[in-house]
XYZ file of N, CA and C in Angstrom:
588
model
N -114.091 223.098 -30.359
C -113.855 224.476 -29.981
C -113.196 224.481 -28.617
N -112.105 225.163 -28.450
C -111.394 225.180 -27.173
C -112.134 226.077 -26.189
N -111.743 225.964 -24.922
C -112.394 226.734 -23.867
C -112.117 228.226 -24.029
N -111.032 228.594 -24.666
C -110.674 230.004 -24.816
C -111.478 230.693 -25.914
N -111.927 229.956 -26.896
C -112.628 230.565 -28.017
C -114.110 230.703 -27.707
N -114.607 231.904 -27.884
C -116.037 232.136 -27.703
C -116.749 231.781 -28.994
N -117.953 231.289 -28.893
C -118.686 230.985 -30.124
C -118.978 232.276 -30.877
N -118.997 232.224 -32.204
C -119.263 233.428 -32.966
C -120.682 233.921 -32.725
N -120.828 235.239 -32.705
C -122.146 235.844 -32.513
C -122.397 236.844 -33.616
N -123.625 237.287 -33.737
C -123.973 238.319 -34.705
C -123.802 237.838 -36.130
N -123.295 238.764 -36.981
C -123.142 238.465 -38.412
C -122.141 237.345 -38.645
N -121.146 237.218 -37.749
C -120.140 236.175 -37.937
C -120.733 234.788 -37.726
N -121.821 234.702 -36.957
C -122.415 233.397 -36.681
C -123.258 232.906 -37.852
N -123.774 233.837 -38.653
C -124.619 233.461 -39.777
C -123.762 233.288 -41.014
N -123.885 232.183 -41.717
C -123.115 232.015 -42.947
C -123.653 232.935 -44.029
N -122.776 233.350 -44.932
C -123.202 234.149 -46.067
C -124.096 233.295 -46.951
N -125.065 233.933 -47.610
C -125.962 233.180 -48.467
C -125.811 233.626 -49.908
N -126.037 232.710 -50.806
C -126.000 232.973 -52.235
C -127.309 233.647 -52.614
N -127.213 234.829 -53.230
C -128.434 235.550 -53.572
C -129.185 234.871 -54.712
N -128.526 233.987 -55.456
C -129.219 233.273 -56.529
C -130.041 232.106 -55.994
N -129.482 231.384 -55.036
C -130.141 230.164 -54.569
C -130.632 230.253 -53.134
N -130.118 231.207 -52.347
C -130.479 231.308 -50.941
C -129.732 230.324 -50.066
N -128.814 229.544 -50.653
C -128.052 228.556 -49.906
C -126.831 229.204 -49.266
N -126.332 228.583 -48.196
C -125.123 229.080 -47.553
C -123.947 228.968 -48.516
N -123.093 229.987 -48.515
C -121.933 229.985 -49.403
C -120.661 229.882 -48.581
N -119.626 229.418 -49.235
C -118.322 229.284 -48.591
C -117.505 230.539 -48.847
N -116.429 230.684 -48.110
C -115.486 231.771 -48.336
C -114.951 231.645 -49.755
N -114.831 232.775 -50.498
C -114.373 232.681 -51.881
C -113.002 232.037 -52.044
N -112.198 232.067 -51.022
C -110.885 231.456 -51.135
C -110.903 229.950 -50.925
N -112.007 229.414 -50.439
C -112.054 227.989 -50.134
C -112.412 227.174 -51.375
N -112.197 225.891 -51.277
C -112.488 224.992 -52.392
C -113.990 224.814 -52.582
N -114.799 225.157 -51.556
C -116.249 224.999 -51.644
C -116.944 226.173 -52.311
N -116.226 227.250 -52.613
C -116.828 228.445 -53.204
C -117.254 228.168 -54.639
N -118.258 228.943 -55.105
C -118.683 228.828 -56.494
C -117.509 229.173 -57.400
N -117.406 228.566 -58.566
C -116.265 228.832 -59.450
C -116.112 230.307 -59.821
N -117.228 231.028 -59.991
C -117.112 232.437 -60.372
C -116.646 233.325 -59.222
N -116.614 232.790 -57.996
C -116.124 233.539 -56.846
C -114.664 233.232 -56.516
N -114.049 232.346 -57.294
C -112.644 231.981 -57.060
C -111.786 232.522 -58.196
N -111.050 233.609 -57.954
C -110.181 234.118 -59.024
C -109.023 233.165 -59.278
N -108.604 233.112 -60.517
C -107.487 232.242 -60.886
C -106.188 232.728 -60.241
N -106.006 234.053 -60.194
C -104.839 234.659 -59.553
C -105.287 235.145 -58.179
N -104.609 234.702 -57.142
C -104.991 235.047 -55.774
C -104.944 236.539 -55.482
N -105.584 236.926 -54.396
C -105.687 238.335 -54.029
C -104.735 238.723 -52.900
N -103.764 237.887 -52.620
C -102.848 238.150 -51.506
C -102.054 239.430 -51.652
N -101.642 239.765 -52.864
C -100.846 240.992 -53.059
C -101.691 242.210 -52.732
N -102.921 242.269 -53.268
C -103.787 243.414 -52.993
C -104.094 243.519 -51.500
N -104.378 242.391 -50.869
C -104.681 242.409 -49.446
C -103.467 242.840 -48.634
N -102.275 242.413 -49.050
C -101.052 242.831 -48.361
C -100.790 244.317 -48.512
N -100.980 244.843 -49.728
C -100.791 246.287 -49.962
C -101.776 247.090 -49.124
N -103.035 246.650 -49.094
C -104.051 247.353 -48.299
C -103.702 247.305 -46.812
N -103.225 246.175 -46.335
C -102.864 246.045 -44.915
C -101.672 246.930 -44.560
N -100.674 246.970 -45.432
C -99.507 247.818 -45.179
C -99.911 249.285 -45.179
N -100.760 249.685 -46.140
C -101.220 251.072 -46.189
C -101.985 251.428 -44.919
N -102.845 250.515 -44.454
C -103.596 250.788 -43.230
C -102.672 250.899 -42.022
N -101.682 250.026 -41.946
C -100.733 250.080 -40.829
C -99.946 251.396 -40.841
N -99.522 251.822 -42.024
C -98.788 253.083 -42.117
C -99.658 254.273 -41.734
N -100.930 254.249 -42.135
C -101.848 255.320 -41.745
C -101.974 255.369 -40.225
N -102.088 254.203 -39.594
C -102.196 254.149 -38.129
C -100.941 254.693 -37.459
N -99.783 254.308 -37.962
C -98.520 254.781 -37.376
C -98.389 256.286 -37.536
N -98.668 256.794 -38.732
C -98.552 258.239 -38.982
C -99.524 259.017 -38.099
N -100.761 258.541 -38.017
C -101.761 259.240 -37.210
C -101.404 259.200 -35.735
N -100.964 258.028 -35.250
C -100.567 257.926 -33.839
C -99.389 258.832 -33.534
N -98.392 258.848 -34.424
C -97.238 259.724 -34.208
C -97.652 261.188 -34.210
N -98.546 261.558 -35.099
C -99.012 262.933 -35.172
C -99.755 263.331 -33.894
N -100.614 262.447 -33.399
C -101.347 262.734 -32.167
C -100.396 262.826 -30.982
N -99.453 261.906 -30.918
C -98.491 261.897 -29.811
C -97.638 263.160 -29.802
N -97.112 263.538 -30.954
C -96.280 264.751 -31.033
C -97.106 265.996 -30.735
N -98.328 266.038 -31.227
C -99.184 267.197 -30.961
C -99.506 267.300 -29.467
N -99.733 266.171 -28.836
C -100.056 266.175 -27.407
C -98.848 266.585 -26.559
N -97.664 266.061 -26.908
C -96.471 266.322 -26.091
C -95.825 267.673 -26.378
N -95.896 268.145 -27.619
C -95.152 269.356 -27.972
C -96.031 270.492 -28.480
N -97.305 270.264 -28.685
C -98.209 271.267 -29.239
C -97.831 271.658 -30.673
N -97.118 270.782 -31.373
C -96.729 270.984 -32.766
C -97.380 269.869 -33.585
N -97.754 270.191 -34.823
C -98.413 269.198 -35.666
C -97.539 268.875 -36.872
N -97.605 267.626 -37.300
C -96.975 267.215 -38.560
C -97.999 267.415 -39.675
N -98.245 268.637 -40.055
C -99.285 268.926 -41.049
C -98.965 268.281 -42.393
N -97.699 268.139 -42.707
C -97.314 267.575 -44.001
C -97.704 266.110 -44.145
N -97.971 265.450 -43.020
C -98.316 264.026 -43.108
C -99.715 263.795 -43.655
N -100.513 264.854 -43.722
C -101.882 264.676 -44.223
C -101.883 264.182 -45.662
N -101.017 264.736 -46.505
C -101.026 264.291 -47.906
C -100.546 262.851 -48.041
N -99.635 262.418 -47.188
C -99.202 261.020 -47.214
C -100.345 260.113 -46.756
N -101.059 260.548 -45.717
C -102.181 259.754 -45.221
C -103.292 259.643 -46.261
N -103.586 260.733 -46.954
C -104.616 260.701 -47.990
C -104.189 259.766 -49.129
N -102.921 259.850 -49.522
C -102.398 258.965 -50.564
C -102.534 257.500 -50.137
N -102.143 257.192 -48.903
C -102.234 255.818 -48.414
C -103.679 255.352 -48.313
N -104.585 256.264 -47.991
C -106.006 255.911 -47.926
C -106.530 255.536 -49.316
N -106.128 256.274 -50.331
C -106.551 255.959 -51.701
C -105.990 254.601 -52.126
N -104.705 254.361 -51.849
C -104.089 253.080 -52.198
C -104.784 251.936 -51.466
N -105.051 252.132 -50.178
C -105.722 251.088 -49.396
C -107.113 250.790 -49.966
N -107.849 251.830 -50.304
C -109.206 251.650 -50.826
C -109.200 250.929 -52.165
N -108.336 251.348 -53.078
C -108.319 250.733 -54.402
C -107.766 249.307 -54.357
N -106.751 249.057 -53.533
C -106.224 247.690 -53.413
C -107.271 246.768 -52.788
N -107.964 247.262 -51.766
C -109.028 246.465 -51.148
C -110.186 246.230 -52.104
N -110.520 247.247 -52.905
C -111.596 247.088 -53.887
C -111.227 246.040 -54.925
N -109.968 246.009 -55.333
C -109.528 245.022 -56.307
C -109.725 243.606 -55.768
N -109.319 243.391 -54.529
C -109.491 242.066 -53.913
C -110.971 241.740 -53.744
N -111.768 242.726 -53.347
C -113.204 242.487 -53.138
C -113.906 242.140 -54.441
N -113.603 242.856 -55.518
C -114.228 242.546 -56.799
C -113.798 241.170 -57.296
N -112.534 240.843 -57.116
C -112.049 239.544 -57.593
C -112.742 238.392 -56.874
N -113.016 238.565 -55.587
C -113.603 237.486 -54.788
C -115.110 237.628 -54.622
N -115.716 238.581 -55.337
C -117.164 238.823 -55.283
C -117.611 239.166 -53.865
N -116.853 240.013 -53.204
C -117.175 240.428 -51.839
C -117.400 241.928 -51.733
N -117.682 242.581 -52.846
C -117.895 244.022 -52.801
C -119.275 244.337 -52.226
N -119.422 245.560 -51.763
C -120.696 245.993 -51.186
C -121.697 246.185 -52.309
N -122.891 245.676 -52.113
C -123.946 245.854 -53.105
C -125.299 245.754 -52.425
N -126.286 246.312 -53.086
C -127.650 246.270 -52.581
C -128.419 245.272 -53.437
N -128.915 244.228 -52.818
C -129.519 243.134 -53.575
C -130.991 242.915 -53.271
N -131.631 243.839 -52.628
C -133.013 243.584 -52.226
C -133.890 243.239 -53.429
N -133.894 244.094 -54.442
C -134.765 243.858 -55.594
C -134.226 242.750 -56.491
N -132.911 242.718 -56.642
C -132.308 241.711 -57.511
C -132.530 240.312 -56.948
N -132.520 240.180 -55.636
C -132.712 238.857 -55.036
C -134.135 238.345 -55.235
N -135.064 239.222 -55.587
C -136.447 238.812 -55.849
C -136.607 238.244 -57.262
N -135.604 238.436 -58.111
C -135.664 237.966 -59.489
C -135.266 236.493 -59.572
N -135.540 235.896 -60.711
C -135.126 234.522 -60.952
C -133.627 234.442 -61.198
N -133.150 233.221 -61.246
C -131.718 232.973 -61.415
C -131.183 233.590 -62.711
N -131.898 233.426 -63.794
C -131.436 233.923 -65.096
C -131.365 235.456 -65.117
N -132.403 236.129 -64.622
C -132.412 237.597 -64.582
C -131.334 238.117 -63.634
N -131.162 237.425 -62.521
C -130.120 237.831 -61.568
C -128.735 237.747 -62.213
N -128.495 236.679 -62.942
C -127.204 236.494 -63.609
C -126.981 237.612 -64.631
N -128.024 237.961 -65.372
C -127.894 239.026 -66.375
C -127.593 240.371 -65.727
N -128.244 240.653 -64.628
C -127.972 241.912 -63.924
C -126.555 241.910 -63.356
N -126.115 240.778 -62.870
C -124.749 240.672 -62.356
C -123.729 240.925 -63.474
N -123.993 240.414 -64.663
C -123.117 240.668 -65.810
C -123.150 242.147 -66.171
N -124.333 242.760 -66.178
C -124.461 244.183 -66.504
C -123.706 245.043 -65.493
N -123.855 244.747 -64.223
C -123.166 245.512 -63.176
C -121.652 245.342 -63.311
N -121.197 244.159 -63.632
C -119.759 243.931 -63.826
C -119.251 244.728 -65.020
N -120.014 244.766 -66.104
C -119.636 245.576 -67.272
C -119.585 247.067 -66.924
N -120.552 247.536 -66.145
C -120.543 248.942 -65.713
C -119.313 249.241 -64.853
N -118.977 248.331 -63.964
C -117.775 248.510 -63.148
C -116.514 248.547 -63.991
N -116.457 247.676 -65.008
C -115.300 247.680 -65.912
C -115.201 249.015 -66.641
N -116.335 249.546 -67.095
C -116.330 250.836 -67.789
C -115.888 251.955 -66.852
N -116.402 251.959 -65.635
C -116.050 253.000 -64.666
C -114.558 252.984 -64.345
N -114.039 251.834 -63.964
C -112.632 251.779 -63.573
C -111.708 251.883 -64.785
N -112.181 251.473 -65.967
C -111.409 251.697 -67.183
C -111.262 253.187 -67.477
N -112.357 253.940 -67.306
C -112.287 255.395 -67.491
C -111.391 256.049 -66.444
N -111.501 255.595 -65.204
C -110.620 256.132 -64.158
C -109.152 255.849 -64.475
N -108.864 254.666 -64.976
C -107.484 254.340 -65.357
C -107.020 255.230 -66.503
N -107.882 255.431 -67.495
C -107.540 256.254 -68.661
C -107.250 257.697 -68.248
N -108.190 258.318 -67.531
C -107.999 259.709 -67.129
C -106.933 259.845 -66.043
N -106.805 258.844 -65.198
C -105.729 258.862 -64.208
C -104.361 258.815 -64.856
N -104.260 258.077 -65.972
C -102.996 258.028 -66.708
C -102.670 259.401 -67.288
N -103.679 260.086 -67.796
C -103.442 261.436 -68.331
C -103.093 262.425 -67.219
N -103.671 262.252 -66.042
C -103.300 263.078 -64.890
C -101.842 262.827 -64.520
N -101.453 261.571 -64.489
C -100.055 261.217 -64.223
C -99.125 261.857 -65.251
N -99.491 261.769 -66.535
C -98.653 262.372 -67.584
C -98.524 263.880 -67.414
N -99.619 264.550 -67.048
C -99.550 266.000 -66.803
C -98.622 266.314 -65.641
N -98.750 265.561 -64.550
C -97.870 265.795 -63.397
C -96.415 265.541 -63.752
N -96.171 264.535 -64.566
C -94.813 264.209 -65.003
C -94.259 265.296 -65.924
N -95.055 265.677 -66.917
C -94.601 266.634 -67.929
C -94.345 268.018 -67.329
N -95.229 268.466 -66.449
C -95.103 269.820 -65.900
C -94.374 269.857 -64.558
N -93.827 268.737 -64.135
C -93.042 268.648 -62.897
C -93.787 269.250 -61.707
N -95.056 268.898 -61.597
C -95.879 269.389 -60.490
C -95.365 268.794 -59.183
N -95.318 269.640 -58.151
C -94.895 269.162 -56.834
C -96.079 269.186 -55.879
N -96.022 268.336 -54.878
C -97.119 268.252 -53.915
C -97.110 269.492 -53.017
N -98.262 269.926 -52.543
C -98.326 271.159 -51.761
C -97.714 271.051 -50.363
N -97.774 269.880 -49.746
C -97.296 269.756 -48.368
C -95.811 269.505 -48.238
N -95.335 268.492 -48.937
C -93.943 268.064 -48.798
C -93.086 268.613 -49.927
N -93.675 268.842 -51.077
C -92.921 269.345 -52.220
C -92.262 268.254 -53.049
N -92.711 267.001 -52.892
C -92.182 265.913 -53.719
C -92.912 265.920 -55.057
N -92.358 265.289 -56.073
C -93.080 265.231 -57.358
C -94.470 264.596 -57.181
N -95.470 265.279 -57.701
C -96.857 264.836 -57.553
C -97.105 263.503 -58.238
N -96.342 263.194 -59.295
C -96.570 261.936 -60.024
C -96.341 260.717 -59.146
N -95.568 260.858 -58.082
C -95.350 259.743 -57.160
C -96.682 259.292 -56.562
N -97.587 260.249 -56.350
C -98.908 259.919 -55.833
C -99.864 259.496 -56.952
N -99.843 260.223 -58.074
C -100.863 259.994 -59.097
C -100.614 258.756 -59.945
N -99.403 258.222 -59.965
C -99.138 257.039 -60.785
C -99.930 255.829 -60.294
N -100.285 255.814 -59.026
C -100.977 254.659 -58.465
C -102.443 254.605 -58.844
N -103.052 255.749 -59.154
C -104.460 255.743 -59.555
C -104.686 254.937 -60.834
N -103.987 255.223 -61.939
C -104.243 254.408 -63.135
C -103.803 252.953 -62.971
N -102.741 252.709 -62.239
C -102.282 251.324 -62.067
C -103.307 250.486 -61.307
N -103.787 251.018 -60.192
C -104.743 250.246 -59.386
C -106.109 250.167 -60.057
N -106.517 251.227 -60.761
C -107.800 251.160 -61.489
C -107.710 250.169 -62.649
N -106.576 250.093 -63.306
C -106.391 249.093 -64.363
C -106.430 247.687 -63.766
N -105.838 247.511 -62.590
C -105.886 246.209 -61.912
C -107.328 245.826 -61.571
N -108.104 246.793 -61.071
C -109.507 246.521 -60.762
C -110.256 246.144 -62.036
N -109.971 246.845 -63.141
C -110.623 246.538 -64.414
C -110.289 245.110 -64.845
N -109.040 244.710 -64.686
C -108.657 243.337 -65.023
C -109.348 242.326 -64.109
N -109.458 242.646 -62.824
C -110.140 241.751 -61.887
C -111.615 241.609 -62.270
N -112.234 242.727 -62.657
C -113.632 242.672 -63.088
C -113.776 241.890 -64.389
N -112.815 242.023 -65.275
C -112.825 241.260 -66.527
C -112.749 239.758 -66.220
N -111.880 239.372 -65.296
C -111.789 237.974 -64.894
C -113.084 237.489 -64.272
N -113.701 238.327 -63.459
C -114.992 237.962 -62.845
C -116.053 237.777 -63.921
N -116.066 238.678 -64.909
C -117.038 238.572 -65.989
C -116.844 237.269 -66.769
N -115.607 236.933 -67.068
C -115.339 235.684 -67.785
C -115.797 234.477 -66.983
N -115.560 234.504 -65.669
C -116.015 233.391 -64.826
C -117.533 233.327 -64.777
N -118.196 234.498 -64.735
C -119.658 234.516 -64.749
C -120.202 233.925 -66.042
N -119.637 234.355 -67.169
C -120.116 233.870 -68.462
C -119.825 232.385 -68.642
N -118.656 231.950 -68.189
C -118.315 230.533 -68.274
C -119.264 229.704 -67.407
N -119.558 230.216 -66.199
C -120.477 229.506 -65.314
C -121.884 229.440 -65.876
N -122.303 230.524 -66.546
C -123.643 230.537 -67.151
C -123.720 229.574 -68.318
N -122.654 229.493 -69.112
C -122.688 228.580 -70.260
C -122.643 227.117 -69.804
N -121.946 226.851 -68.696
C -121.893 225.491 -68.160
C -123.228 225.064 -67.580
N -124.022 226.084 -67.106
C -125.335 225.757 -66.515
C -126.436 225.764 -67.561
N -126.112 226.118 -68.804
C -127.137 226.074 -69.845
C -127.642 227.414 -70.285
N -126.812 228.460 -70.182
C -127.212 229.769 -70.705
C -127.483 230.770 -69.618
N -127.324 232.050 -70.005
C -127.567 233.134 -69.061
C -128.731 233.961 -69.492
């Protein structure tokens, strides 16, 4: 460790632990990660999209604050762009998190169960997530079709609304595929260990 780098403190100093075994786990992108935590297709695209969306939100918000402070005028129309970028950032980040098994979850009771019961609950939760995001993709696609068919325009800028709504079914379908891949890795890992 060089003299410039401070030692990690807090949560960064403690390694993540596997809720099944209680052992320290590696980053899902590393070669030491459990096989079910390593997606076959990397998450770089989703992480890049989320980062770009976050950067654009920061630029838009900073510009809006700066213009409001200097001129007492607001870019009110930028709110719909910021909301759109927030949705894209959230769904792209969720896709990467689900693929790498880094999503937020509450494991207090599940961690008290045995390995086999924990694995079954993990499969059930993954199936529920697939159903949820599959439904969001389905209904989001119908929302997109309505916006396309009726030429709905956005309230702030007046651009075609489908430009915003097309991303909901696409990203939800991507999350569903990521969850499907996670489920396959879970089932494959359970069969290799002797059943789930």
